[in-house]
C-alpha cells in the first residue's frame, strides 16, 4: 500500500481534521469529510486506520477520479509541511528540511 494512502487513512481514522479547536487546514478537513461521506453507509470501515486504508485502496482502484480528488486535497494540506517519504532499499538515508549552517556526518 502506498504511503500517501496510509497517511490519509491515519488522518481520517484518528479524526485529526475534525476535532474542534485544532488548527487543521481546510484541505485536510475537506479530505476527511469526503472520505467519511464516501463510507457513510459502511461505518465499520471508519473504525480503524487499517480498515480505512484497505477501503481507500480498493476505492481508489474503483474510482480514479475520487483518488485524484483525495490526492489533490492531501497535497493542498501538505503545502508548507514536511513530508519525507522514502521507499526502496538503502544502507543509510538522511532527509531534512530548512538546514541553517553546517552539517557534519
Coordinates of C-alpha atoms in Angstrom, one line a residue:
X1 CA 0.0 0.0 0.0
X2 CA 1.4 3.4 -0.9
X3 CA 2.4 5.8 1.9
X4 CA 0.0 8.6 0.9
X5 CA -3.0 6.2 1.2
X6 CA -1.8 5.2 4.7
X7 CA -1.3 8.8 5.7
X8 CA -4.8 9.8 4.5
X9 CA -6.2 6.7 6.4
X10 CA -4.4 7.8 9.5
X11 CA -5.8 11.3 9.3
X12 CA -9.3 10.0 8.7
X13 CA -9.2 7.3 11.4
X14 CA -7.8 9.5 14.1
X15 CA -10.1 12.4 13.3
X16 CA -7.3 14.9 13.4
X17 CA -9.0 17.1 10.9
X18 CA -12.4 17.1 12.6
X19 CA -11.7 17.8 16.3
X20 CA -12.9 21.2 17.4
X21 CA -10.2 23.6 18.3
X22 CA -7.4 22.0 16.3
X23 CA -5.8 24.0 13.6
X24 CA -6.1 21.5 10.8
X25 CA -6.1 23.0 7.3
X26 CA -9.3 23.4 5.3
X27 CA -8.0 21.0 2.7
X28 CA -7.4 18.3 5.3
X29 CA -10.9 18.9 6.8
X30 CA -12.4 18.6 3.3
X31 CA -10.4 15.4 2.6
X32 CA -11.6 13.9 5.8
X33 CA -15.2 14.9 5.2
X34 CA -15.0 13.4 1.6
X35 CA -13.7 10.1 2.8
X36 CA -16.2 9.8 5.7
X37 CA -19.0 10.7 3.3
X38 CA -17.8 8.1 0.8
X39 CA -18.0 5.4 3.5
X40 CA -21.0 6.7 5.4
X41 CA -23.0 3.5 4.6
X42 CA -20.1 1.3 5.9
X43 CA -19.3 2.7 9.3
X44 CA -17.1 -0.3 10.2
X45 CA -14.7 1.0 7.6
X46 CA -14.0 4.1 9.7
X47 CA -13.3 2.1 12.9
X48 CA -9.6 1.7 12.4
X49 CA -6.7 3.1 10.4
X50 CA -6.2 -0.4 8.8
X51 CA -9.9 -0.6 7.7
X52 CA -9.8 2.9 6.2
X53 CA -6.5 2.2 4.4
X54 CA -7.8 -1.0 2.9
X55 CA -11.1 0.5 1.9
X56 CA -9.4 3.6 0.4
X57 CA -7.0 1.4 -1.6
X58 CA -10.0 -0.5 -3.1
X59 CA -12.0 2.7 -3.7
X60 CA -9.0 4.4 -5.4
X61 CA -8.8 1.5 -7.9
X62 CA -12.6 1.5 -8.4
X63 CA -12.9 5.3 -8.8
X64 CA -9.7 7.0 -10.1
X65 CA -11.5 10.4 -10.1
X66 CA -12.1 10.1 -6.3
X67 CA -8.4 9.1 -5.9
X68 CA -7.3 12.3 -7.8
X69 CA -9.6 14.4 -5.7
X70 CA -8.2 12.9 -2.5
X71 CA -4.6 13.2 -3.6
X72 CA -5.2 16.9 -4.6
X73 CA -6.7 17.7 -1.2
X74 CA -3.8 15.8 0.5
X75 CA -1.3 17.8 -1.4
X76 CA -3.0 21.1 -0.6
X77 CA -3.0 20.1 3.1
X78 CA 0.8 19.4 2.9
X79 CA 1.7 22.8 1.4
X80 CA 4.4 24.2 3.7
X81 CA 4.7 21.0 5.7
X82 CA 7.5 18.5 5.5
X83 CA 6.6 15.1 4.1
X84 CA 9.8 13.0 3.8
X85 CA 9.0 9.7 2.2
X86 CA 11.5 7.0 1.3
X87 CA 10.8 3.8 -0.5
X88 CA 13.3 1.2 -1.6
X89 CA 16.4 -0.2 -0.1
X90 CA 19.3 1.8 1.3
X91 CA 22.1 1.4 3.8
X92 CA 21.7 5.0 5.2
X93 CA 19.0 7.6 4.5
X94 CA 19.1 11.3 5.5
X95 CA 16.1 13.5 5.0
X96 CA 15.9 17.1 6.1
X97 CA 14.4 20.5 5.6
X98 CA 15.5 24.0 6.4
X99 CA 19.0 23.4 7.5
X100 CA 20.8 26.5 8.6
X101 CA 24.5 26.2 9.0
X102 CA 26.9 23.3 8.5
X103 CA 26.2 19.6 8.6
X104 CA 28.9 17.1 9.7
X105 CA 28.2 13.4 9.4

